[in-house]
Short mmCIF file of C-alpha atoms in Angstrom, two decimals:
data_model
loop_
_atom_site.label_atom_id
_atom_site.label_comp_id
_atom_site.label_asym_id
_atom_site.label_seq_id
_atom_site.Cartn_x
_atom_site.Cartn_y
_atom_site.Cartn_z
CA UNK A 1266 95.13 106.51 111.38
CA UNK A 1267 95.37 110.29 112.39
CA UNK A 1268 92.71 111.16 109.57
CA UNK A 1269 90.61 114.32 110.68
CA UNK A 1270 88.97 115.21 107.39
CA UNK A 1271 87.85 113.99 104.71
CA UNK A 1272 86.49 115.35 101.30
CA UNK A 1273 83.35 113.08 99.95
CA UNK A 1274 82.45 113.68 96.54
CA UNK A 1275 79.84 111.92 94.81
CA UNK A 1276 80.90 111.85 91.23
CA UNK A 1277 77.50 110.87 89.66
CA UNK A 1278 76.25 113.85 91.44
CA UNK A 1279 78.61 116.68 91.39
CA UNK A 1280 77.58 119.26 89.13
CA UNK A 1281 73.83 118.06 88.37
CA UNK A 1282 72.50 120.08 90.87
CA UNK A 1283 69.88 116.53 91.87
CA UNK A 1284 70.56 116.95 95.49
CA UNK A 1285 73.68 115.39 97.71
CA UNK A 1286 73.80 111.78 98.30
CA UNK A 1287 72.23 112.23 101.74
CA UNK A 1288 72.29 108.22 102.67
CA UNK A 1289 76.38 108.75 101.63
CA UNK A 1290 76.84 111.31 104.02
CA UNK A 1291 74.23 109.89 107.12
CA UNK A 1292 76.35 107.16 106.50
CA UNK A 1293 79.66 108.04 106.43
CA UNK A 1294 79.34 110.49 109.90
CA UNK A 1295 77.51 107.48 111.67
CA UNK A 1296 80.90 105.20 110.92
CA UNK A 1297 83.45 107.67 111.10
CA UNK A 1298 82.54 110.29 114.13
CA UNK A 1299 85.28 111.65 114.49
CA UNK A 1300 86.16 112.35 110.70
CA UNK A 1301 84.77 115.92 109.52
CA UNK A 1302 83.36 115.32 106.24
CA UNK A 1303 83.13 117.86 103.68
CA UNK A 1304 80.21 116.85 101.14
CA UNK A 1305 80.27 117.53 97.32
CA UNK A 1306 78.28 116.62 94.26
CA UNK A 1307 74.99 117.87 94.11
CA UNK A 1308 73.97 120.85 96.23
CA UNK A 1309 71.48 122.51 94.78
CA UNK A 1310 70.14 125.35 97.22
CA UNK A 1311 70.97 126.47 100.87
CA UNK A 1312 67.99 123.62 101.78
CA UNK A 1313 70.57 120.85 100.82
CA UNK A 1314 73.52 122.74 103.27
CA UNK A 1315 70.80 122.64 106.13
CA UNK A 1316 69.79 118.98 105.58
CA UNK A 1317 73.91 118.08 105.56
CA UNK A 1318 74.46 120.59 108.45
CA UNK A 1319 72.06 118.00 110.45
CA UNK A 1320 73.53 114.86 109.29
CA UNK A 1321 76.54 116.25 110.74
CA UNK A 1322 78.67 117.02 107.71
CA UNK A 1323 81.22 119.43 108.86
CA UNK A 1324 81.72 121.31 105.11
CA UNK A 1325 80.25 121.63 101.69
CA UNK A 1326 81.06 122.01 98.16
CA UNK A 1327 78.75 124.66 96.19
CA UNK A 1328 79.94 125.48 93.50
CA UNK A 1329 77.78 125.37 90.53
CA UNK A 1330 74.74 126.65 92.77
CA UNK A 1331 76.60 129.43 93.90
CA UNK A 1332 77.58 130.19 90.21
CA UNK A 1333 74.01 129.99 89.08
CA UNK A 1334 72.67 132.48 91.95
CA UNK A 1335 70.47 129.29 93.52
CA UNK A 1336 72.06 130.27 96.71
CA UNK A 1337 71.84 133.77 97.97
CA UNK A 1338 74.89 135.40 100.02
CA UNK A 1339 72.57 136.10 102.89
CA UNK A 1340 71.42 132.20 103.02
CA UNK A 1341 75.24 131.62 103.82
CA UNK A 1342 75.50 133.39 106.93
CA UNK A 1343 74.46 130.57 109.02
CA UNK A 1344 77.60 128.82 107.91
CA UNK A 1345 80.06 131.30 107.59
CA UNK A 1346 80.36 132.19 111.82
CA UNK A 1347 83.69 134.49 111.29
CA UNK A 1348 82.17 136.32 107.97
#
C-alpha cells in the first residue's frame, strides 16, 4: 500500500498519564515491520519512551508529561540524535 508511518493513538489512554498500551504497540510492530509507528495515549515518564523504544516504536506522543515536568529535557536526549 506504500504506507511508511503510522500514528497509533490509544484514545482510552491519551491524556491519563496510565502508561501506553504496550500489547497495542508489541503488536502492531510484530504485524506491520516495516510501518514506523508513532505511539500516543498514555506516556507518563521517559520509562514508558524506553519500554516503546524496545518494542520498536519508531516515535512518541508526550505531551501532557512533558507539560507536567514528568519528563526532564535531559531524559530526552537519547531520542533526540540531531538536538
Amino acid at each position: 500500500s506504500g504506507l511508511t508511518h503510522v500514528l497509533c493513538t490509544d484514545v482510552a489512554r491519551d491524556g491519563a498519564l496510565a502508561g501506553p498500551n504496550m500489547d497495542l504497540y508489541r503488536e502492531a510492530v510484530a504485524r506491520f515491520p516495516g510501518i514506523a509507528w508513532q505511539a500516543s495515549g498514555g506516556v507518563r515518564d521517559a520509562q514508558d519512551l524506553h519500554a516503546l523504544d524496545r518494542v520498536g516504536v519508531a516515535a512518541a506522543v508526550s505531551g501532557k508529561a512533558l507539560i507536567e515536568g514528568r519528563i526532564q529535557p535531559e531524559e530526552l536526549v537519547p531520542f533526540l540524535p540531531a538536538a
